[in-house]
Structures are given as C-alpha cells and as structure tokens.
Amino acid sequence: MPELPEVQTVVNDLKVANLIGIPIIAAWVYWPRTVAEPSPRLFCRQIKGQKFTAIRRRGKYLVFDVADGHTMLLHLRMSGRLHLVSADTPRSKHEHVILGFDDGRQLRFHDTRKFGRLHLIKDPARILDRLGPEPLASGFTAKILAEGLNQRKRILKPLLLDQSFIAGLGNIYVDEALWAAKLHPCRLAASLSPSEIKALHRTIRRVLKRGLKNLGTTLGTGKGNFYSVANRRGRNKDQLKVFRRTDLPCPRCKSPIERLIVGQRSTHICSNCQKV
C-alpha cells in the first residue's frame, strides 16, 4: 500500500505536470465502486468543466481542490496508481476512472485490486479530520507523540498504523522506524520511556524523509507495486534495514532478521536489537 512518501511523490509528479488550471472536458468511470460518492454518473457530470486549483496530500489521501468548491479525495489503497497519458493511448482493463483534460491529456486511475476509492465532496473535513497529525509537520513534536502514547493501552505497532493516531504511516515505515529506535513492535505504547519516545519521534521522521528523498519504495515488479505518475520505481528498497529482509543479517548487529505477525500484519524485526 502506498504510504506517505509514495503518495507525496505522486503529488509532486502531478504538480510538475502542470494540471492545475487545465479544464476537465470529460470523465469516464469503468468500475462504479471506485467512486465512493457521489454516484458515478453524478461524479462525471459534476467534474466536467471544472479545474483543479491545488493538489496536495493529507495522510495517505491525494487531495484535489476543485474550482467550484468541491474536493476530490483519492485513496490509492493496496495497488492504486495514476497514469498521465495522451488521450489516444489505449485504455488498459485496470484503468477504472479517467479524467480528460482540455490539453489532450488524460489522468487515469489504475487499480488492479479495485480497493482504491474516490470521493467528490463539499466537506472534505468529514473524512480528513479523522486523521491524526502529519508526522513531518513542524507541529508534530516528541511531546505530542508522548501525550498520545501515554494515553493508549495498546501494542505499539498497531497503534502506529492507526491513521487516527498518526497519518501516513504504513507497514514499511513503521517496521523501519521501530528498528531504528530499537523498539519491539509488541511493546505497550504507554511503557516507553521519555528517551525511547524521543528516539521513536526522530526515527519516524528520518525514515519518512529518506523514503521521500528516494521517491518512495517499490518492492517488486508486479502490477500492484508502486510506480510514480512519471512511471518511475521508488529507489528506497535499497535503504530498507529490516522490512522484507527475513533471515538476512541485521545491519547493526548481524543477527538474522525475523518475521512475525503483529496485529495481523507481517512484521520484521531484529530480536537482538529490539528486545521485548
């Protein structure tokens, strides 16, 4: 699933592509469930003739501000990606929503697993206000993280994956941050010492910034793997220390990396560095 660095990479690509201000002349929906709201027919009617005034990110959502006051939210989920192509490019069977622009280009939502969802709504706060703080924002301090951790009697990793706690973190970057902070994913959130909380705050920001610098993480070559709008593979795979490195040596102590299931999620740790 694309996480904060991957979604931000998509946003950056779209900004470079200069879509802002270009009239949308048509829309097509080929898989109705992709459009969560309104109905696919109404979506096509409402978006036609409009322009995007801004493109940004909130958590794992792509946020498109529309000139008429609507907001288009897109969550890529497991396998979603965006293609920006000329209108004469043949449509693939997994391109479920297409926006046609006045300059002859089309923005196509490609989703092999069909889990991605699109909303065109007047009140985006109804969805976005459920999200926790942005971990790379200046207001996300170690003190804010400490207040959140100390109030929860939950296991650490599932809590960090909870989008209402921190927005944008997913399986890859949580595993990497916990390894870097030498914290076991099954620790109780409220059990962390002040120094451990500071270390976790620092490593969350560090692994996300590294992912952004490397244009995200692409793990394989399958259709469900992350590719940017510019069809680039993320380079961050080579920087991963534990995620999907089962049985390989820990970069810090050379003990073999182990794979666990924590909160029904595949989890990678060094049991020597990350003590229970």
PDB file of C-alpha atoms in Angstrom:
ATOM      1  CA  MET A   1       0.000   0.000   0.000  1.00  0.00           C
ATOM      2  CA  PRO A   2       1.411   3.434  -0.851  1.00  0.00           C
ATOM      3  CA  GLU A   3       2.362   5.285   2.316  1.00  0.00           C
ATOM      4  CA  LEU A   4       3.242   8.918   2.973  1.00  0.00           C
ATOM      5  CA  PRO A   5       6.434   9.045   0.835  1.00  0.00           C
ATOM      6  CA  GLU A   6       4.766   7.305  -2.106  1.00  0.00           C
ATOM      7  CA  VAL A   7       1.630   9.477  -2.003  1.00  0.00           C
ATOM      8  CA  GLN A   8       3.702  12.645  -1.690  1.00  0.00           C
ATOM      9  CA  THR A   9       5.795  11.516  -4.664  1.00  0.00           C
ATOM     10  CA  VAL A  10       2.582  11.206  -6.701  1.00  0.00           C
ATOM     11  CA  VAL A  11       1.515  14.706  -5.598  1.00  0.00           C
ATOM     12  CA  ASN A  12       4.897  16.110  -6.585  1.00  0.00           C
ATOM     13  CA  ASP A  13       4.677  14.471 -10.021  1.00  0.00           C
ATOM     14  CA  LEU A  14       1.202  15.904 -10.595  1.00  0.00           C
ATOM     15  CA  LYS A  15       2.374  19.390  -9.665  1.00  0.00           C
ATOM     16  CA  VAL A  16       5.295  19.161 -12.083  1.00  0.00           C
ATOM     17  CA  ALA A  17       2.852  18.011 -14.799  1.00  0.00           C
ATOM     18  CA  ASN A  18       1.025  21.359 -14.588  1.00  0.00           C
ATOM     19  CA  LEU A  19      -2.514  20.008 -14.300  1.00  0.00           C
ATOM     20  CA  ILE A  20      -3.667  22.914 -12.145  1.00  0.00           C
ATOM     21  CA  GLY A  21      -5.916  25.256 -14.083  1.00  0.00           C
ATOM     22  CA  ILE A  22      -6.456  22.957 -17.086  1.00  0.00           C
ATOM     23  CA  PRO A  23     -10.194  22.456 -17.805  1.00  0.00           C
ATOM     24  CA  ILE A  24     -11.584  18.942 -17.402  1.00  0.00           C
ATOM     25  CA  ILE A  25     -13.658  18.267 -20.527  1.00  0.00           C
ATOM     26  CA  ALA A  26     -14.938  14.776 -19.699  1.00  0.00           C
ATOM     27  CA  ALA A  27     -14.839  11.918 -17.183  1.00  0.00           C
ATOM     28  CA  TRP A  28     -15.427   8.193 -17.506  1.00  0.00           C
ATOM     29  CA  VAL A  29     -15.993   5.576 -14.795  1.00  0.00           C
ATOM     30  CA  TYR A  30     -15.461   1.926 -15.760  1.00  0.00           C
ATOM     31  CA  TRP A  31     -15.696   0.356 -12.291  1.00  0.00           C
ATOM     32  CA  PRO A  32     -18.573   2.016 -10.386  1.00  0.00           C
ATOM     33  CA  ARG A  33     -17.389   1.027  -6.897  1.00  0.00           C
ATOM     34  CA  THR A  34     -14.235   3.090  -7.328  1.00  0.00           C
ATOM     35  CA  VAL A  35     -16.336   6.236  -6.894  1.00  0.00           C
ATOM     36  CA  ALA A  36     -17.493   6.095  -3.285  1.00  0.00           C
ATOM     37  CA  GLU A  37     -19.521   9.295  -3.586  1.00  0.00           C
ATOM     38  CA  PRO A  38     -21.489  10.669  -5.356  1.00  0.00           C
ATOM     39  CA  SER A  39     -22.881   8.219  -7.921  1.00  0.00           C
ATOM     40  CA  PRO A  40     -20.543   7.614 -10.892  1.00  0.00           C
ATOM     41  CA  ARG A  41     -22.980   9.399 -13.204  1.00  0.00           C
ATOM     42  CA  LEU A  42     -23.182  12.446 -10.950  1.00  0.00           C
ATOM     43  CA  PHE A  43     -19.415  12.439 -10.474  1.00  0.00           C
ATOM     44  CA  CYS A  44     -18.872  12.648 -14.234  1.00  0.00           C
ATOM     45  CA  ARG A  45     -21.404  15.446 -14.527  1.00  0.00           C
ATOM     46  CA  GLN A  46     -20.030  17.482 -11.610  1.00  0.00           C
ATOM     47  CA  ILE A  47     -16.345  17.226 -12.513  1.00  0.00           C
ATOM     48  CA  LYS A  48     -16.861  18.092 -16.192  1.00  0.00           C
ATOM     49  CA  GLY A  49     -15.951  21.694 -16.956  1.00  0.00           C
ATOM     50  CA  GLN A  50     -14.094  22.148 -13.666  1.00  0.00           C
ATOM     51  CA  LYS A  51     -10.417  22.846 -12.928  1.00  0.00           C
ATOM     52  CA  PHE A  52      -8.103  21.787 -10.142  1.00  0.00           C
ATOM     53  CA  THR A  53      -6.920  24.777  -8.135  1.00  0.00           C
ATOM     54  CA  ALA A  54      -4.490  22.836  -5.907  1.00  0.00           C
ATOM     55  CA  ILE A  55      -3.167  19.299  -5.478  1.00  0.00           C
ATOM     56  CA  ARG A  56      -1.884  18.205  -2.072  1.00  0.00           C
ATOM     57  CA  ARG A  57      -1.692  15.304   0.373  1.00  0.00           C
ATOM     58  CA  ARG A  58      -3.286  14.572   3.734  1.00  0.00           C
ATOM     59  CA  GLY A  59      -2.160  11.307   5.286  1.00  0.00           C
ATOM     60  CA  LYS A  60      -2.481   8.724   2.509  1.00  0.00           C
ATOM     61  CA  TYR A  61      -5.117  10.744   0.638  1.00  0.00           C
ATOM     62  CA  LEU A  62      -4.493  12.672  -2.560  1.00  0.00           C
ATOM     63  CA  VAL A  63      -6.460  15.915  -2.216  1.00  0.00           C
ATOM     64  CA  PHE A  64      -7.572  17.803  -5.337  1.00  0.00           C
ATOM     65  CA  ASP A  65      -9.195  21.184  -4.702  1.00  0.00           C
ATOM     66  CA  VAL A  66     -11.794  21.916  -7.392  1.00  0.00           C
ATOM     67  CA  ALA A  67     -12.712  25.392  -8.640  1.00  0.00           C
ATOM     68  CA  ASP A  68     -16.422  25.062  -7.780  1.00  0.00           C
ATOM     69  CA  GLY A  69     -15.691  24.382  -4.098  1.00  0.00           C
ATOM     70  CA  HIS A  70     -15.763  20.598  -4.237  1.00  0.00           C
ATOM     71  CA  THR A  71     -12.791  18.500  -3.180  1.00  0.00           C
ATOM     72  CA  MET A  72     -11.777  15.275  -4.887  1.00  0.00           C
ATOM     73  CA  LEU A  73     -10.185  12.788  -2.488  1.00  0.00           C
ATOM     74  CA  LEU A  74      -8.389   9.726  -3.799  1.00  0.00           C
ATOM     75  CA  HIS A  75      -7.075   6.885  -1.633  1.00  0.00           C
ATOM     76  CA  LEU A  76      -4.813   4.530  -3.578  1.00  0.00           C
ATOM     77  CA  ARG A  77      -5.233   1.644  -1.097  1.00  0.00           C
ATOM     78  CA  MET A  78      -3.332  -1.547  -1.965  1.00  0.00           C
ATOM     79  CA  SER A  79      -2.491  -1.193  -5.651  1.00  0.00           C
ATOM     80  CA  GLY A  80      -3.713   2.168  -6.939  1.00  0.00           C
ATOM     81  CA  ARG A  81      -1.580   4.358  -9.147  1.00  0.00           C
ATOM     82  CA  LEU A  82      -2.135   7.279 -11.518  1.00  0.00           C
ATOM     83  CA  HIS A  83      -1.221   7.399 -15.200  1.00  0.00           C
ATOM     84  CA  LEU A  84      -0.960  10.688 -17.088  1.00  0.00           C
ATOM     85  CA  VAL A  85      -1.110   9.918 -20.799  1.00  0.00           C
ATOM     86  CA  SER A  86      -2.293  11.331 -24.101  1.00  0.00           C
ATOM     87  CA  ALA A  87      -5.957  10.788 -24.945  1.00  0.00           C
ATOM     88  CA  ASP A  88      -5.131   8.403 -27.799  1.00  0.00           C
ATOM     89  CA  THR A  89      -3.352   5.934 -25.501  1.00  0.00           C
ATOM     90  CA  PRO A  90      -5.306   2.635 -25.433  1.00  0.00           C
ATOM     91  CA  ARG A  91      -7.060   2.081 -22.106  1.00  0.00           C
ATOM     92  CA  SER A  92      -5.916  -0.878 -20.021  1.00  0.00           C
ATOM     93  CA  LYS A  93      -8.529  -3.035 -18.302  1.00  0.00           C
ATOM     94  CA  HIS A  94      -7.403  -1.847 -14.853  1.00  0.00           C
ATOM     95  CA  GLU A  95      -7.859   1.882 -15.555  1.00  0.00           C
ATOM     96  CA  HIS A  96     -11.160   2.418 -13.782  1.00  0.00           C
ATOM     97  CA  VAL A  97     -11.607   6.221 -13.730  1.00  0.00           C
ATOM     98  CA  ILE A  98     -10.392   8.631 -16.411  1.00  0.00           C
ATOM     99  CA  LEU A  99     -10.380  12.426 -16.447  1.00  0.00           C
ATOM    100  CA  GLY A 100      -9.912  14.074 -19.831  1.00  0.00           C
ATOM    101  CA  PHE A 101      -8.239  17.498 -19.958  1.00  0.00           C
ATOM    102  CA  ASP A 102      -8.533  20.293 -22.469  1.00  0.00           C
ATOM    103  CA  ASP A 103      -4.853  19.977 -23.451  1.00  0.00           C
ATOM    104  CA  GLY A 104      -5.260  16.432 -24.810  1.00  0.00           C
ATOM    105  CA  ARG A 105      -4.022  14.564 -21.748  1.00  0.00           C
ATOM    106  CA  GLN A 106      -5.874  12.112 -19.529  1.00  0.00           C
ATOM    107  CA  LEU A 107      -5.375  11.299 -15.861  1.00  0.00           C
ATOM    108  CA  ARG A 108      -6.232   7.641 -15.324  1.00  0.00           C
ATOM    109  CA  PHE A 109      -6.685   5.777 -12.051  1.00  0.00           C
ATOM    110  CA  HIS A 110      -5.218   2.294 -12.421  1.00  0.00           C
ATOM    111  CA  ASP A 111      -6.052  -0.225  -9.689  1.00  0.00           C
ATOM    112  CA  THR A 112      -5.547  -3.960 -10.188  1.00  0.00           C
ATOM    113  CA  ARG A 113      -7.154  -4.953  -6.880  1.00  0.00           C
ATOM    114  CA  LYS A 114     -10.012  -2.441  -7.119  1.00  0.00           C
ATOM    115  CA  PHE A 115      -9.715  -1.318  -3.477  1.00  0.00           C
ATOM    116  CA  GLY A 116      -8.975   2.348  -4.218  1.00  0.00           C
ATOM    117  CA  ARG A 117     -11.738   4.871  -3.549  1.00  0.00           C
ATOM    118  CA  LEU A 118     -12.557   8.327  -4.893  1.00  0.00           C
ATOM    119  CA  HIS A 119     -14.798  10.945  -3.273  1.00  0.00           C
ATOM    120  CA  LEU A 120     -16.053  14.203  -4.776  1.00  0.00           C
ATOM    121  CA  ILE A 121     -17.477  16.126  -1.834  1.00  0.00           C
ATOM    122  CA  LYS A 122     -18.165  19.604  -0.498  1.00  0.00           C
ATOM    123  CA  ASP A 123     -16.943  18.894   3.032  1.00  0.00           C
ATOM    124  CA  PRO A 124     -13.572  17.055   2.985  1.00  0.00           C
ATOM    125  CA  ALA A 125     -13.183  17.648   6.738  1.00  0.00           C
ATOM    126  CA  ARG A 126     -15.766  14.919   7.257  1.00  0.00           C
ATOM    127  CA  ILE A 127     -13.074  12.439   6.153  1.00  0.00           C
ATOM    128  CA  LEU A 128      -9.774  14.250   6.657  1.00  0.00           C
ATOM    129  CA  ASP A 129     -10.462  15.422  10.212  1.00  0.00           C
ATOM    130  CA  ARG A 130     -10.490  11.805  11.352  1.00  0.00           C
ATOM    131  CA  LEU A 131      -6.771  11.609  10.620  1.00  0.00           C
ATOM    132  CA  GLY A 132      -4.046  12.109  13.178  1.00  0.00           C
ATOM    133  CA  PRO A 133      -1.178  14.611  12.926  1.00  0.00           C
ATOM    134  CA  GLU A 134       1.179  14.748   9.963  1.00  0.00           C
ATOM    135  CA  PRO A 135       4.470  13.210  11.154  1.00  0.00           C
ATOM    136  CA  LEU A 136       6.640  15.549   9.056  1.00  0.00           C
ATOM    137  CA  ALA A 137       4.812  18.715  10.074  1.00  0.00           C
ATOM    138  CA  SER A 138       6.596  21.125  12.415  1.00  0.00           C
ATOM    139  CA  GLY A 139       3.785  20.742  14.951  1.00  0.00           C
ATOM    140  CA  PHE A 140       4.432  17.020  15.351  1.00  0.00           C
ATOM    141  CA  THR A 141       6.838  17.128  18.262  1.00  0.00           C
ATOM    142  CA  ALA A 142       8.171  14.466  20.608  1.00  0.00           C
ATOM    143  CA  LYS A 143       5.900  15.978  23.257  1.00  0.00           C
ATOM    144  CA  ILE A 144       2.810  15.473  21.088  1.00  0.00           C
ATOM    145  CA  LEU A 145       3.871  11.885  20.393  1.00  0.00           C
ATOM    146  CA  ALA A 146       4.457  11.283  24.108  1.00  0.00           C
ATOM    147  CA  GLU A 147       0.995  12.566  25.012  1.00  0.00           C
ATOM    148  CA  GLY A 148      -0.573  10.206  22.508  1.00  0.00           C
ATOM    149  CA  LEU A 149       1.452   7.162  23.531  1.00  0.00           C
ATOM    150  CA  ASN A 150       0.916   7.678  27.257  1.00  0.00           C
ATOM    151  CA  GLN A 151      -2.860   7.776  26.829  1.00  0.00           C
ATOM    152  CA  ARG A 152      -3.053   4.439  24.996  1.00  0.00           C
ATOM    153  CA  LYS A 153      -3.023   0.924  26.398  1.00  0.00           C
ATOM    154  CA  ARG A 154      -2.287  -0.564  23.007  1.00  0.00           C
ATOM    155  CA  ILE A 155       0.537  -2.506  21.410  1.00  0.00           C
ATOM    156  CA  LEU A 156       2.980  -0.164  19.730  1.00  0.00           C
ATOM    157  CA  LYS A 157       2.905  -1.266  16.084  1.00  0.00           C
ATOM    158  CA  PRO A 158      -0.890  -1.432  15.580  1.00  0.00           C
ATOM    159  CA  LEU A 159      -1.158   1.975  17.223  1.00  0.00           C
ATOM    160  CA  LEU A 160       1.408   3.494  14.844  1.00  0.00           C
ATOM    161  CA  LEU A 161      -0.505   2.027  11.900  1.00  0.00           C
ATOM    162  CA  ASP A 162      -3.739   3.620  13.118  1.00  0.00           C
ATOM    163  CA  GLN A 163      -4.354   6.600  10.815  1.00  0.00           C
ATOM    164  CA  SER A 164      -6.280   8.408  13.521  1.00  0.00           C
ATOM    165  CA  PHE A 165      -3.137   8.348  15.673  1.00  0.00           C
ATOM    166  CA  ILE A 166      -0.552   9.386  13.064  1.00  0.00           C
ATOM    167  CA  ALA A 167      -1.460   9.991   9.423  1.00  0.00           C
ATOM    168  CA  GLY A 168       0.531   8.430   6.611  1.00  0.00           C
ATOM    169  CA  LEU A 169       2.483   5.650   8.309  1.00  0.00           C
ATOM    170  CA  GLY A 170       2.174   2.099   6.974  1.00  0.00           C
ATOM    171  CA  ASN A 171       3.790  -1.289   7.380  1.00  0.00           C
ATOM    172  CA  ILE A 172       7.100  -0.458   5.680  1.00  0.00           C
ATOM    173  CA  TYR A 173       7.990   2.725   7.519  1.00  0.00           C
ATOM    174  CA  VAL A 174       6.696   1.567  10.914  1.00  0.00           C
ATOM    175  CA  ASP A 175       8.954  -1.509  10.793  1.00  0.00           C
ATOM    176  CA  GLU A 176      11.885   0.659   9.734  1.00  0.00           C
ATOM    177  CA  ALA A 177      11.269   3.294  12.415  1.00  0.00           C
ATOM    178  CA  LEU A 178      10.892   0.728  15.200  1.00  0.00           C
ATOM    179  CA  TRP A 179      14.128  -0.999  14.187  1.00  0.00           C
ATOM    180  CA  ALA A 180      15.985   2.295  14.057  1.00  0.00           C
ATOM    181  CA  ALA A 181      14.663   3.214  17.533  1.00  0.00           C
ATOM    182  CA  LYS A 182      15.466  -0.291  18.894  1.00  0.00           C
ATOM    183  CA  LEU A 183      11.843  -0.813  19.958  1.00  0.00           C
ATOM    184  CA  HIS A 184       9.965  -4.095  19.813  1.00  0.00           C
ATOM    185  CA  PRO A 185       6.620  -3.776  17.968  1.00  0.00           C
ATOM    186  CA  CYS A 186       4.805  -5.610  20.792  1.00  0.00           C
ATOM    187  CA  ARG A 187       5.778  -3.110  23.474  1.00  0.00           C
ATOM    188  CA  LEU A 188       2.844  -1.398  25.144  1.00  0.00           C
ATOM    189  CA  ALA A 189       2.664   2.191  23.944  1.00  0.00           C
ATOM    190  CA  ALA A 190       2.430   3.590  27.471  1.00  0.00           C
ATOM    191  CA  SER A 191       5.552   1.695  28.565  1.00  0.00           C
ATOM    192  CA  LEU A 192       8.012   3.780  26.569  1.00  0.00           C
ATOM    193  CA  SER A 193      10.435   5.946  28.499  1.00  0.00           C
ATOM    194  CA  PRO A 194      10.957   9.622  27.563  1.00  0.00           C
ATOM    195  CA  SER A 195      14.238   8.782  25.831  1.00  0.00           C
ATOM    196  CA  GLU A 196      12.592   5.974  23.858  1.00  0.00           C
ATOM    197  CA  ILE A 197       9.796   8.307  22.761  1.00  0.00           C
ATOM    198  CA  LYS A 198      12.327  10.874  21.568  1.00  0.00           C
ATOM    199  CA  ALA A 199      14.152   8.157  19.642  1.00  0.00           C
ATOM    200  CA  LEU A 200      10.908   6.962  18.037  1.00  0.00           C
ATOM    201  CA  HIS A 201       9.905  10.501  17.073  1.00  0.00           C
ATOM    202  CA  ARG A 202      13.317  11.028  15.496  1.00  0.00           C
ATOM    203  CA  THR A 203      13.312   7.738  13.574  1.00  0.00           C
ATOM    204  CA  ILE A 204       9.746   8.127  12.257  1.00  0.00           C
ATOM    205  CA  ARG A 205      10.715  11.430  10.687  1.00  0.00           C
ATOM    206  CA  ARG A 206      14.049  10.101   9.478  1.00  0.00           C
ATOM    207  CA  VAL A 207      12.700   7.051   7.635  1.00  0.00           C
ATOM    208  CA  LEU A 208       9.897   9.087   6.040  1.00  0.00           C
ATOM    209  CA  LYS A 209      12.307  11.753   4.823  1.00  0.00           C
ATOM    210  CA  ARG A 210      14.582   9.063   3.412  1.00  0.00           C
ATOM    211  CA  GLY A 211      11.616   7.495   1.622  1.00  0.00           C
ATOM    212  CA  LEU A 212      10.678  10.870   0.146  1.00  0.00           C
ATOM    213  CA  LYS A 213      14.231  11.534  -1.000  1.00  0.00           C
ATOM    214  CA  ASN A 214      14.245   8.163  -2.768  1.00  0.00           C
ATOM    215  CA  LEU A 215      10.837   8.763  -4.409  1.00  0.00           C
ATOM    216  CA  GLY A 216       9.154   6.026  -2.398  1.00  0.00           C
ATOM    217  CA  THR A 217       9.573   2.279  -2.064  1.00  0.00           C
ATOM    218  CA  THR A 218       8.944  -0.152  -4.925  1.00  0.00           C
ATOM    219  CA  LEU A 219       9.362  -3.719  -3.676  1.00  0.00           C
ATOM    220  CA  GLY A 220       8.916  -5.795  -6.827  1.00  0.00           C
ATOM    221  CA  THR A 221       7.927  -5.756 -10.473  1.00  0.00           C
ATOM    222  CA  GLY A 222       4.286  -6.835 -10.204  1.00  0.00           C
ATOM    223  CA  LYS A 223       1.341  -4.715 -11.285  1.00  0.00           C
ATOM    224  CA  GLY A 224       0.453  -3.981  -7.664  1.00  0.00           C
ATOM    225  CA  ASN A 225       3.805  -2.376  -6.864  1.00  0.00           C
ATOM    226  CA  PHE A 226       4.320   1.348  -6.525  1.00  0.00           C
ATOM    227  CA  TYR A 227       5.183   3.422  -9.579  1.00  0.00           C
ATOM    228  CA  SER A 228       5.095   7.205  -9.715  1.00  0.00           C
ATOM    229  CA  VAL A 229       2.971   9.157 -12.195  1.00  0.00           C
ATOM    230  CA  ALA A 230       6.167   9.547 -14.211  1.00  0.00           C
ATOM    231  CA  ASN A 231       6.357   5.717 -14.229  1.00  0.00           C
ATOM    232  CA  ARG A 232       9.442   5.658 -12.023  1.00  0.00           C
ATOM    233  CA  ARG A 233      10.180   2.947  -9.498  1.00  0.00           C
ATOM    234  CA  GLY A 234      10.859   4.161  -5.975  1.00  0.00           C
ATOM    235  CA  ARG A 235      14.517   3.718  -5.011  1.00  0.00           C
ATOM    236  CA  ASN A 236      14.029   3.273  -1.268  1.00  0.00           C
ATOM    237  CA  LYS A 237      14.050  -0.535  -1.325  1.00  0.00           C
ATOM    238  CA  ASP A 238      17.853  -0.476  -1.202  1.00  0.00           C
ATOM    239  CA  GLN A 239      17.713   1.606   2.001  1.00  0.00           C
ATOM    240  CA  LEU A 240      15.436  -0.753   3.962  1.00  0.00           C
ATOM    241  CA  LYS A 241      17.079  -2.257   7.035  1.00  0.00           C
ATOM    242  CA  VAL A 242      14.529  -4.915   8.080  1.00  0.00           C
ATOM    243  CA  PHE A 243      11.352  -4.801   6.009  1.00  0.00           C
ATOM    244  CA  ARG A 244      11.095  -7.980   3.890  1.00  0.00           C
ATOM    245  CA  ARG A 245      14.682  -8.915   4.769  1.00  0.00           C
ATOM    246  CA  THR A 246      13.814 -12.139   6.632  1.00  0.00           C
ATOM    247  CA  ASP A 247      16.913 -14.212   7.522  1.00  0.00           C
ATOM    248  CA  LEU A 248      19.302 -11.566   6.207  1.00  0.00           C
ATOM    249  CA  PRO A 249      21.765 -10.082   8.722  1.00  0.00           C
ATOM    250  CA  CYS A 250      20.729  -7.089  10.764  1.00  0.00           C
ATOM    251  CA  PRO A 251      22.759  -4.093   9.522  1.00  0.00           C
ATOM    252  CA  ARG A 252      23.516  -3.188  13.150  1.00  0.00           C
ATOM    253  CA  CYS A 253      24.361  -6.460  14.927  1.00  0.00           C
ATOM    254  CA  LYS A 254      24.395  -9.101  12.139  1.00  0.00           C
ATOM    255  CA  SER A 255      21.726 -11.265  13.826  1.00  0.00           C
ATOM    256  CA  PRO A 256      19.176 -12.688  11.352  1.00  0.00           C
ATOM    257  CA  ILE A 257      16.092 -10.605  10.690  1.00  0.00           C
ATOM    258  CA  GLU A 258      12.900 -12.347  11.833  1.00  0.00           C
ATOM    259  CA  ARG A 259       9.363 -12.158  10.502  1.00  0.00           C
ATOM    260  CA  LEU A 260       6.460 -12.004  12.984  1.00  0.00           C
ATOM    261  CA  ILE A 261       2.743 -11.397  12.766  1.00  0.00           C
ATOM    262  CA  VAL A 262       1.726  -8.440  14.933  1.00  0.00           C
ATOM    263  CA  GLY A 263      -1.854  -7.236  14.845  1.00  0.00           C
ATOM    264  CA  GLN A 264      -2.438  -9.438  11.778  1.00  0.00           C
ATOM    265  CA  ARG A 265       0.306  -7.610   9.901  1.00  0.00           C
ATOM    266  CA  SER A 266       3.561  -9.043   8.643  1.00  0.00           C
ATOM    267  CA  THR A 267       6.333  -7.530  10.781  1.00  0.00           C
ATOM    268  CA  HIS A 268      10.116  -7.624  10.506  1.00  0.00           C
ATOM    269  CA  ILE A 269      12.477  -7.188  13.455  1.00  0.00           C
ATOM    270  CA  CYS A 270      15.901  -7.930  14.832  1.00  0.00           C
ATOM    271  CA  SER A 271      15.144  -9.733  18.080  1.00  0.00           C
ATOM    272  CA  ASN A 272      18.632  -8.972  19.340  1.00  0.00           C
ATOM    273  CA  CYS A 273      18.324  -5.185  18.843  1.00  0.00           C
ATOM    274  CA  GLN A 274      14.598  -4.926  19.582  1.00  0.00           C
ATOM    275  CA  LYS A 275      14.083  -6.547  22.959  1.00  0.00           C
ATOM    276  CA  VAL A 276      10.623  -7.293  24.324  1.00  0.00           C
TER     277      VAL A 276
END
